[in-house]
Short mmCIF file of C-alpha atoms in Angstrom, two decimals:
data_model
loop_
_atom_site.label_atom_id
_atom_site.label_comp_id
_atom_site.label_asym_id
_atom_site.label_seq_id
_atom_site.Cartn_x
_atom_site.Cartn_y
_atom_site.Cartn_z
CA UNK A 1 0.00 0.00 0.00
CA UNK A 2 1.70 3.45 -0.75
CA UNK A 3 1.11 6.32 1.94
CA UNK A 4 0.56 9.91 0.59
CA UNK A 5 0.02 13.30 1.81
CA UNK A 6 -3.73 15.35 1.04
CA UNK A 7 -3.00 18.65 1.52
CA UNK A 8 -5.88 20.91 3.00
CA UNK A 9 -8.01 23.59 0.77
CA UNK A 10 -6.66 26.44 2.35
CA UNK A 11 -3.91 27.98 5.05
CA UNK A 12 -0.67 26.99 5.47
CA UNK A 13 0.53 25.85 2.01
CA UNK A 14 3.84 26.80 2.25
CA UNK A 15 4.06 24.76 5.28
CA UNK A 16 2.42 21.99 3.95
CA UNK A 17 5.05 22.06 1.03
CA UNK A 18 8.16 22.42 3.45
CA UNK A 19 6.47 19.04 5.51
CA UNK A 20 6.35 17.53 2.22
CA UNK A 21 9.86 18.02 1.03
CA UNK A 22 10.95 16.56 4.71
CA UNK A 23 8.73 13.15 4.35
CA UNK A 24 9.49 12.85 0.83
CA UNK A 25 13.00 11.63 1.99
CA UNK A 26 11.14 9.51 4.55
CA UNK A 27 9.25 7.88 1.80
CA UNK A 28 6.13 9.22 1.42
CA UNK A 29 4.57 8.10 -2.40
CA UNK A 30 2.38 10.99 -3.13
CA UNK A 31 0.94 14.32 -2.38
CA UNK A 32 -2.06 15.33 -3.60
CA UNK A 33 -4.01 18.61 -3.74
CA UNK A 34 -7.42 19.28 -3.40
CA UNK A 35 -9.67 22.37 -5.12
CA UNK A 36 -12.75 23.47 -3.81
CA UNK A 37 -13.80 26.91 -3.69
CA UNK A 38 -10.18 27.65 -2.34
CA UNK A 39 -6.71 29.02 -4.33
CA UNK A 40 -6.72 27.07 -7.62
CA UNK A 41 -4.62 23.67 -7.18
CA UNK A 42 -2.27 23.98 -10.41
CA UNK A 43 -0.72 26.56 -9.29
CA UNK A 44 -0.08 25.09 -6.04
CA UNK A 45 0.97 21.50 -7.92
CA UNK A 46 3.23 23.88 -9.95
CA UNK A 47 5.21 24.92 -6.50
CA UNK A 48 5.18 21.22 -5.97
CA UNK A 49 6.87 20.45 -8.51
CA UNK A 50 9.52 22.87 -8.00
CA UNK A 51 10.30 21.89 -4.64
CA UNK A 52 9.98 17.96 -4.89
CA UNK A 53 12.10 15.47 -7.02
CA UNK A 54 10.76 12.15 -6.65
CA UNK A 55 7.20 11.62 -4.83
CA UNK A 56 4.58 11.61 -7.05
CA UNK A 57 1.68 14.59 -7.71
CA UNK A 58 -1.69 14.70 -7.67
CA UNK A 59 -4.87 17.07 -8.70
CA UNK A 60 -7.45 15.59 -6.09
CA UNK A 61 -9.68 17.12 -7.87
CA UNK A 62 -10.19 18.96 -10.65
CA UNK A 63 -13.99 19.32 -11.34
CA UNK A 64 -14.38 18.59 -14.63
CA UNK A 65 -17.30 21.54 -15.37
CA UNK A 66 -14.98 24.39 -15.31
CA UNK A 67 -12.57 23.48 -17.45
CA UNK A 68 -12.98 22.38 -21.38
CA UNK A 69 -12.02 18.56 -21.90
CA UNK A 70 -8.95 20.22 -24.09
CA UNK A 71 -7.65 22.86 -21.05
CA UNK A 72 -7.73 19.70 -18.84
CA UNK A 73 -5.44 17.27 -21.38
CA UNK A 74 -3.13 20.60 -21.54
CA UNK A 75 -2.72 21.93 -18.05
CA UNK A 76 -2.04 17.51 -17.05
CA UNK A 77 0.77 17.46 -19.55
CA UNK A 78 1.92 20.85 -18.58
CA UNK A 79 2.73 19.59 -14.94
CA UNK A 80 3.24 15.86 -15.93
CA UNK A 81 6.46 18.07 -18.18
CA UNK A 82 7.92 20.70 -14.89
CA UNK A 83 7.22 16.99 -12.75
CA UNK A 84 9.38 14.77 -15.15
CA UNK A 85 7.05 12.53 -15.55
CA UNK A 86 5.55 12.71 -11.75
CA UNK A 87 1.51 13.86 -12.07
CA UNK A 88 -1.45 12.24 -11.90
CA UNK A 89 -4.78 13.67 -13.29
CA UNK A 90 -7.54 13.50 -11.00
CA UNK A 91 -11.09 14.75 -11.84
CA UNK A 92 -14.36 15.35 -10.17
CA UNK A 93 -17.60 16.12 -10.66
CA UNK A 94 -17.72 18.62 -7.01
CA UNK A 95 -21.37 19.23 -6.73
CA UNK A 96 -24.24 21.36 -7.38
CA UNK A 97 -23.58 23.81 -4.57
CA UNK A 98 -19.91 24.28 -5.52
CA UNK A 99 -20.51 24.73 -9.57
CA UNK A 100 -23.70 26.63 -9.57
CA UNK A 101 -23.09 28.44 -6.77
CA UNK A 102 -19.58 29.76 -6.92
CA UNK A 103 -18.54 29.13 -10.84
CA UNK A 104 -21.95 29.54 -12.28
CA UNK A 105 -22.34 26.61 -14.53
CA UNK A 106 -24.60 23.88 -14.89
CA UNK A 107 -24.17 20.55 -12.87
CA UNK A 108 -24.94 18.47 -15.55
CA UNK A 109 -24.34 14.86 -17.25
CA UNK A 110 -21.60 13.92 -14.97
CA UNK A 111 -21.44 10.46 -15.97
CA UNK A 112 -21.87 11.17 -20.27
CA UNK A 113 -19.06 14.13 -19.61
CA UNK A 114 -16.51 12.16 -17.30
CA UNK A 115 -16.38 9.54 -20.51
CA UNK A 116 -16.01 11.94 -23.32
CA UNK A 117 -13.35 14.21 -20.82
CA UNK A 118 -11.06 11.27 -20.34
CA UNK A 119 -10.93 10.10 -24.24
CA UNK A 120 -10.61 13.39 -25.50
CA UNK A 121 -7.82 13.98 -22.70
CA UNK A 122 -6.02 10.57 -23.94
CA UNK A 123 -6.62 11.80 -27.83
CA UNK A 124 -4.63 15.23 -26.86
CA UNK A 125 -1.50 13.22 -24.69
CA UNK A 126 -1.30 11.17 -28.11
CA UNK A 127 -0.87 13.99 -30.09
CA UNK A 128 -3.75 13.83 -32.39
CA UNK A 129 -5.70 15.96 -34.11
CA UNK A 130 -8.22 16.02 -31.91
CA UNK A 131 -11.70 15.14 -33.68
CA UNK A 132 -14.89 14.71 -31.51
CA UNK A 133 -18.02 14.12 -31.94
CA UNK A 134 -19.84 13.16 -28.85
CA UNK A 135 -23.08 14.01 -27.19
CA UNK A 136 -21.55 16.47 -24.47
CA UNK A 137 -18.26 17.74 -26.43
CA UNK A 138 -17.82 18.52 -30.30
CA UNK A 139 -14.09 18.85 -31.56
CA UNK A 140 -13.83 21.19 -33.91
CA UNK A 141 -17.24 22.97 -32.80
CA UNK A 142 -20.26 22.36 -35.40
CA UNK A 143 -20.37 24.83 -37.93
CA UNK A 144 -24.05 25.39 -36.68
CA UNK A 145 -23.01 26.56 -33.57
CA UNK A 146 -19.97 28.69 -34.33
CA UNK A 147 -18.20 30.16 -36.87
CA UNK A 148 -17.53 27.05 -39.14
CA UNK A 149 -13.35 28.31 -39.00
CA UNK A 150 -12.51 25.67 -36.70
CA UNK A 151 -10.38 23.16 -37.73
CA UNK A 152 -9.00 19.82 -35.78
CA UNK A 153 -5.67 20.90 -33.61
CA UNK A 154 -3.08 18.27 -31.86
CA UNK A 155 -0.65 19.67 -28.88
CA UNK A 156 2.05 21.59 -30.04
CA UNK A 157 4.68 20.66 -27.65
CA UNK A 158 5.55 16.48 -27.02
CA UNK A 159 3.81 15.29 -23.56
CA UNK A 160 6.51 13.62 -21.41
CA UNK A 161 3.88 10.56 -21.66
CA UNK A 162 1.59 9.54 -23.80
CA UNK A 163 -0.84 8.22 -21.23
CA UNK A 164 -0.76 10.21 -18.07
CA UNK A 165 -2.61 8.47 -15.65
CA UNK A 166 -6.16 9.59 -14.49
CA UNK A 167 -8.20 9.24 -11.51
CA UNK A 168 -11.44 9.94 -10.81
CA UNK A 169 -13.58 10.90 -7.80
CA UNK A 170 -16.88 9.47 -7.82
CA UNK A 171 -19.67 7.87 -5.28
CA UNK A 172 -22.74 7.04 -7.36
CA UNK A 173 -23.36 3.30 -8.50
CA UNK A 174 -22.91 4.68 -12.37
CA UNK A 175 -20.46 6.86 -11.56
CA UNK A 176 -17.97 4.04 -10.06
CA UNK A 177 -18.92 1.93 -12.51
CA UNK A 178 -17.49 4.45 -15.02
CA UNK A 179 -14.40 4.88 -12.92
CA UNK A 180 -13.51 1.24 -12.84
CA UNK A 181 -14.11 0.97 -16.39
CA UNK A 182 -11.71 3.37 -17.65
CA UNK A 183 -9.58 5.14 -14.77
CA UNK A 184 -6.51 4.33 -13.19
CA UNK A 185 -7.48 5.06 -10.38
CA UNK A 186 -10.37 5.67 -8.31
CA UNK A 187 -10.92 7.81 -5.20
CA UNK A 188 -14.08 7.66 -2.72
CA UNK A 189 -14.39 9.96 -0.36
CA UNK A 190 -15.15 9.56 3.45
CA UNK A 191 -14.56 5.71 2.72
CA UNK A 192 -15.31 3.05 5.56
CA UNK A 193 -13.30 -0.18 4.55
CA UNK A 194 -15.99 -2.50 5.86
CA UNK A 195 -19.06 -1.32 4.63
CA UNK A 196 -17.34 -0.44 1.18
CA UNK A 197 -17.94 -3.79 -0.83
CA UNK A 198 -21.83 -3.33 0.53
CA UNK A 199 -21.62 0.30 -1.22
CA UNK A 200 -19.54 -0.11 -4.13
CA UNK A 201 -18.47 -3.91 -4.62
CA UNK A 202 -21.43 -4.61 -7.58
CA UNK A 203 -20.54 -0.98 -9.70
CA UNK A 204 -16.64 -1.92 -9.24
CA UNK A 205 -17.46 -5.48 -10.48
CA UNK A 206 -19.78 -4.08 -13.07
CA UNK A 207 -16.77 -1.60 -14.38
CA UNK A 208 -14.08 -3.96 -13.99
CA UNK A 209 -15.32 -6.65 -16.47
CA UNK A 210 -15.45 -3.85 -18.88
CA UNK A 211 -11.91 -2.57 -18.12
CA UNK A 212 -9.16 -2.59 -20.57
CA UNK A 213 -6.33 -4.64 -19.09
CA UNK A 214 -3.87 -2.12 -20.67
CA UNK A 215 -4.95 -0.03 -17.57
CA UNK A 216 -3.84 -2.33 -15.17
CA UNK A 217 -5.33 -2.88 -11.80
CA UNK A 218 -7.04 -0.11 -10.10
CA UNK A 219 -5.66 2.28 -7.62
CA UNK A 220 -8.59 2.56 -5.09
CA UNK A 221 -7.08 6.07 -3.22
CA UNK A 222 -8.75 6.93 0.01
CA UNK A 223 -7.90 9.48 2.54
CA UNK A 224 -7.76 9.04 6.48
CA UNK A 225 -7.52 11.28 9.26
CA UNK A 226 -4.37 10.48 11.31
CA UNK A 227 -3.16 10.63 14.61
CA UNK A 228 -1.08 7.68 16.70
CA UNK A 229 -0.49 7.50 20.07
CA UNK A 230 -2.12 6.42 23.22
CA UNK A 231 -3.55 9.75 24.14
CA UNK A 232 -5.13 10.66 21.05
CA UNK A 233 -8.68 10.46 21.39
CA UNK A 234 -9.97 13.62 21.83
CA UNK A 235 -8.47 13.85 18.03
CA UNK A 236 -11.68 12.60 16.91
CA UNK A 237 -13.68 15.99 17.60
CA UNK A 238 -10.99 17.29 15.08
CA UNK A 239 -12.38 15.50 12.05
CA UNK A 240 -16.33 15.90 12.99
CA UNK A 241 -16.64 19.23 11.82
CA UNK A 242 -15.83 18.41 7.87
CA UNK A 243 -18.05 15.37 8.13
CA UNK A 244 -20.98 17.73 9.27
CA UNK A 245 -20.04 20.29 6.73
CA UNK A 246 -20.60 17.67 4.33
CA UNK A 247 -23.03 15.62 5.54
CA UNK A 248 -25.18 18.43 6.73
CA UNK A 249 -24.35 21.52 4.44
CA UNK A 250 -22.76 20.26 0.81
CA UNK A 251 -26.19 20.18 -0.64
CA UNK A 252 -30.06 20.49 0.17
CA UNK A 253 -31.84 18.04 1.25
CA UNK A 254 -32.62 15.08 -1.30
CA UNK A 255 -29.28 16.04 -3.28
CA UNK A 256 -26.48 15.84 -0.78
CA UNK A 257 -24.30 12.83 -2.25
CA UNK A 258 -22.50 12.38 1.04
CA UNK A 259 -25.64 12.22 3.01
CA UNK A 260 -26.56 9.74 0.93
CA UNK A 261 -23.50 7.79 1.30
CA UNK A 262 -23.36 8.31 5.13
CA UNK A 263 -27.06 6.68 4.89
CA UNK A 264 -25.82 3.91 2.51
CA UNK A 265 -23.67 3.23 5.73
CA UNK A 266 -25.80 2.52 7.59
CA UNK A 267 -26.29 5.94 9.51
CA UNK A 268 -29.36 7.81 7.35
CA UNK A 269 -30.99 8.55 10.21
CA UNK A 270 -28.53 10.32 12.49
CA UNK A 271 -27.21 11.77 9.11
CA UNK A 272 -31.35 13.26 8.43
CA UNK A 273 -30.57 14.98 11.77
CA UNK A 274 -26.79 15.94 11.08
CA UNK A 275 -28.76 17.44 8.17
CA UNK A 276 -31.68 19.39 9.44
CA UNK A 277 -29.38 21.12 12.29
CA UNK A 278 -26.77 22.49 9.71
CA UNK A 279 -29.05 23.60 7.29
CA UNK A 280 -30.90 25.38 9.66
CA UNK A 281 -28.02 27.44 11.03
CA UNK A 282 -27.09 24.69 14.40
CA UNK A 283 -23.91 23.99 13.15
CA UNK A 284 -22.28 23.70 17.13
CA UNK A 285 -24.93 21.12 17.17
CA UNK A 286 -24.83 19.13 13.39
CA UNK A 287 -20.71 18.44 14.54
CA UNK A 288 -21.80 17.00 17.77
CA UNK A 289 -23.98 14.71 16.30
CA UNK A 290 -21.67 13.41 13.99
CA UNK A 291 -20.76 9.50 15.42
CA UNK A 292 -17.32 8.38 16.99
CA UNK A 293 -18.12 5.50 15.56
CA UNK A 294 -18.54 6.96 12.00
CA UNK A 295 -15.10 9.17 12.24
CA UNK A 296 -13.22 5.91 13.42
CA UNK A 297 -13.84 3.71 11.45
CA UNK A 298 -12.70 6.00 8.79
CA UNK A 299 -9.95 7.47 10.43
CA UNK A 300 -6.26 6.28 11.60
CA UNK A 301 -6.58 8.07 15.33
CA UNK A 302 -5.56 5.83 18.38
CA UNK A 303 -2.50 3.66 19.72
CA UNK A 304 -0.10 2.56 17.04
CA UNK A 305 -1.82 -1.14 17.76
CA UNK A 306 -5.43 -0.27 16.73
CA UNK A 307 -3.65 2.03 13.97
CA UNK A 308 -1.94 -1.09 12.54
CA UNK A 309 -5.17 -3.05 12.20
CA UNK A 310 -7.21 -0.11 10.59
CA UNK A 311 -4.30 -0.30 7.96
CA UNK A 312 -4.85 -3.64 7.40
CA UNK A 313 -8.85 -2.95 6.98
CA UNK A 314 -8.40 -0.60 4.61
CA UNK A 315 -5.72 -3.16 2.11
CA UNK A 316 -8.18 -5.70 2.97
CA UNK A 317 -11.14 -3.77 1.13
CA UNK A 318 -9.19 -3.05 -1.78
CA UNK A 319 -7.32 -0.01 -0.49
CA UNK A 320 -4.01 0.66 -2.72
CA UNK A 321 -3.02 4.05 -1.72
CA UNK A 322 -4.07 5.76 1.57
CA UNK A 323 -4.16 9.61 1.54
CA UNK A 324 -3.61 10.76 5.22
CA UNK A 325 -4.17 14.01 6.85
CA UNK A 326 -2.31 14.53 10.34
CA UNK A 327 -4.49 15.80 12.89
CA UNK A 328 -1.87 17.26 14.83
CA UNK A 329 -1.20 20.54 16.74
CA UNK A 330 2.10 21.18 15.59
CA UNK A 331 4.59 20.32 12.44
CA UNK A 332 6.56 18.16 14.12
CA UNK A 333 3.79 16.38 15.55
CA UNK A 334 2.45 15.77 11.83
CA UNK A 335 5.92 14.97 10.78
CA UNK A 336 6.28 12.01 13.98
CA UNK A 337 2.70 10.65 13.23
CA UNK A 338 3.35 10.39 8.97
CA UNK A 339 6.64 8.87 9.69
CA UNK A 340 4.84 6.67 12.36
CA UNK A 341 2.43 5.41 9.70
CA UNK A 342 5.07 4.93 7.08
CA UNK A 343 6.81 2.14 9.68
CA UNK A 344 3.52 0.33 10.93
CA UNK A 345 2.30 0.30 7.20
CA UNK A 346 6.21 -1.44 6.81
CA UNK A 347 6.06 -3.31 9.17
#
């Protein structure tokens, strides 16, 4: 299993990049960056780039609405090129809230777009001239619906790769289905390694007898809270507040994709509470509701015993790479507790 560094959506980047040059010699395997309705993660993957040599780079994610299919292929082969060879598209769909709300676009055909995206993406890395007709995304655009002066391009400059590899973020039944079809890698989020094959194991079969076996085996990427040692419980309280945020805020009611999968887990109807206290303005209230049980079981916080077994849960499921995020109150706290990880996950 590798171990890899999420970075947060905002505060302290340059931090987060000077802790990430320091592990990278301890042997972390990848760092990935997240983009929300925070600074724009190329830029930040850019910095990366500069400042690492070997671990490898990640969008985590890009949502695939505000950027054409095209600007995607380029700005991945841009940083695969000032990475050597080190990045790692990830894409996303976000959600309604996020893309109407802040960009102003439609939420829209996720599934239909997220397939045309990633073979127009792979036409571009190839350097072809890049022809496209599909039901989301015409390449060059119709005459009807332009000027009729557009003509099929390829990439001027010569990708470092020709197949850069691409993961995708996705929840939905469809969606994962998609993913294990024709990603490299997939990543769930808020992902509980023993109810996961109840959620997800049918659409991952479903996808995976479709897959090319070019593509190789899938790289199921999951993130984890972390904090080891054997006073380390009140760390829990740390994580609740995202979960509520998500569970209780990223959506309204009925189209909330992480209530739903919080429900699929077997907690729908603490999460309908979780729900109805955030969106009513209780927030104090939604985070305290949030289970220890829930945050646990997704989460590496506790003695370096218990955090040894939830490693094990989560390669068990199908876990390949494991995303942490240091719940600590200092940087050399975080620094101990990912080296920490890096030797039990050895071990």
């Amino acid at each position: 299993m590798r171990i890899g560094i999420a970075l947060d959506y905002s505060g302290g980047f340059h931090e987060a990049v000077d802790r990430i040059v320091e592990l990278e010699k301890a042997g972390i395997d990848i760092a990935v960056v997240a983009e929300a309705y925070s600074f724009d993660a190329v830029s930040q993957l850019g910095y990366l780039a500069a400042k690492t040599t070997t671990v490898e780079l990640a969008s985590g994610v890009f949502p695939i609405y505000i950027r054409t299919p095209s600007l995607l292929a380029m700005t991945a082969a841009g940083l695969d090129f000032v990475s050597d060879g080190r990045f790692r598209l990830g894409i996303g769909t976000s959600g309604p809230q996020v893309m109407e709300g802040f960009h102003g676009v439609e939420f829209d055909a996720p599934i239909g777009r997220t397939r045309e995206i990633v073979e127009i993406c792979r036409k571009v890395w190839r350097r072809e001239r890049v022809q496209y007709d599909g039901k989301y995304y015409q390449l060059p655009l119709p005459a009807e619906r332009g000027t009729g002066l557009g003509k099929p391009l390829q990439l001027i400059n010569h990708p470092v790769r020709e197949r850069i590899p691409v993961t995708i973020a996705a929840l939905g039944p469809k969606n994962v289905e998609l993913t294990a079809e024709i990603a490299e890698g997939w990543q769930p989020v808020f992902y509980l390694p023993e109810k996961a094959d109840a959620v997800w194991g049918e659409a991952l079969a479903a996808g995976t007898s479709k897959r090319d076996p070019a593509l190789g085996r899938l790289d199921v990427m999951v993130h984890a809270s972390l904090a080891i040692g054997d006073n380390v419980e009140e760390r829990l309280a740390w994580v609740k507040p995202q979960l509520a945020l998500y569970i209780g805020g990223m959506g309204a009611k009925g189209r909330n994709f992480y209530h739903n999968l919080a429900t699929r887990y077997g907690f729908g109807e603490v999460a309908d509470k979780i729900q109805e206290l955030y969106l009513s303005g209780r927030k104090s209230e939604a985070i305290d509701l949030v289970p220890d049980e829930l945050v646990r079981g997704m989460s590496l916080i506790g003695p370096r015993g218990f955090v040894q077994e939830r490693i094990a849960a989560f390669a068990a499921s199908g876990v390949t790479t494991l995303l942490v995020s240091p719940a600590a109150s200092d940087t050399d706290e975080a620094r101990r507790f990912v080296e920490d990880v890096l030797q039990l996950r050895d071990a």
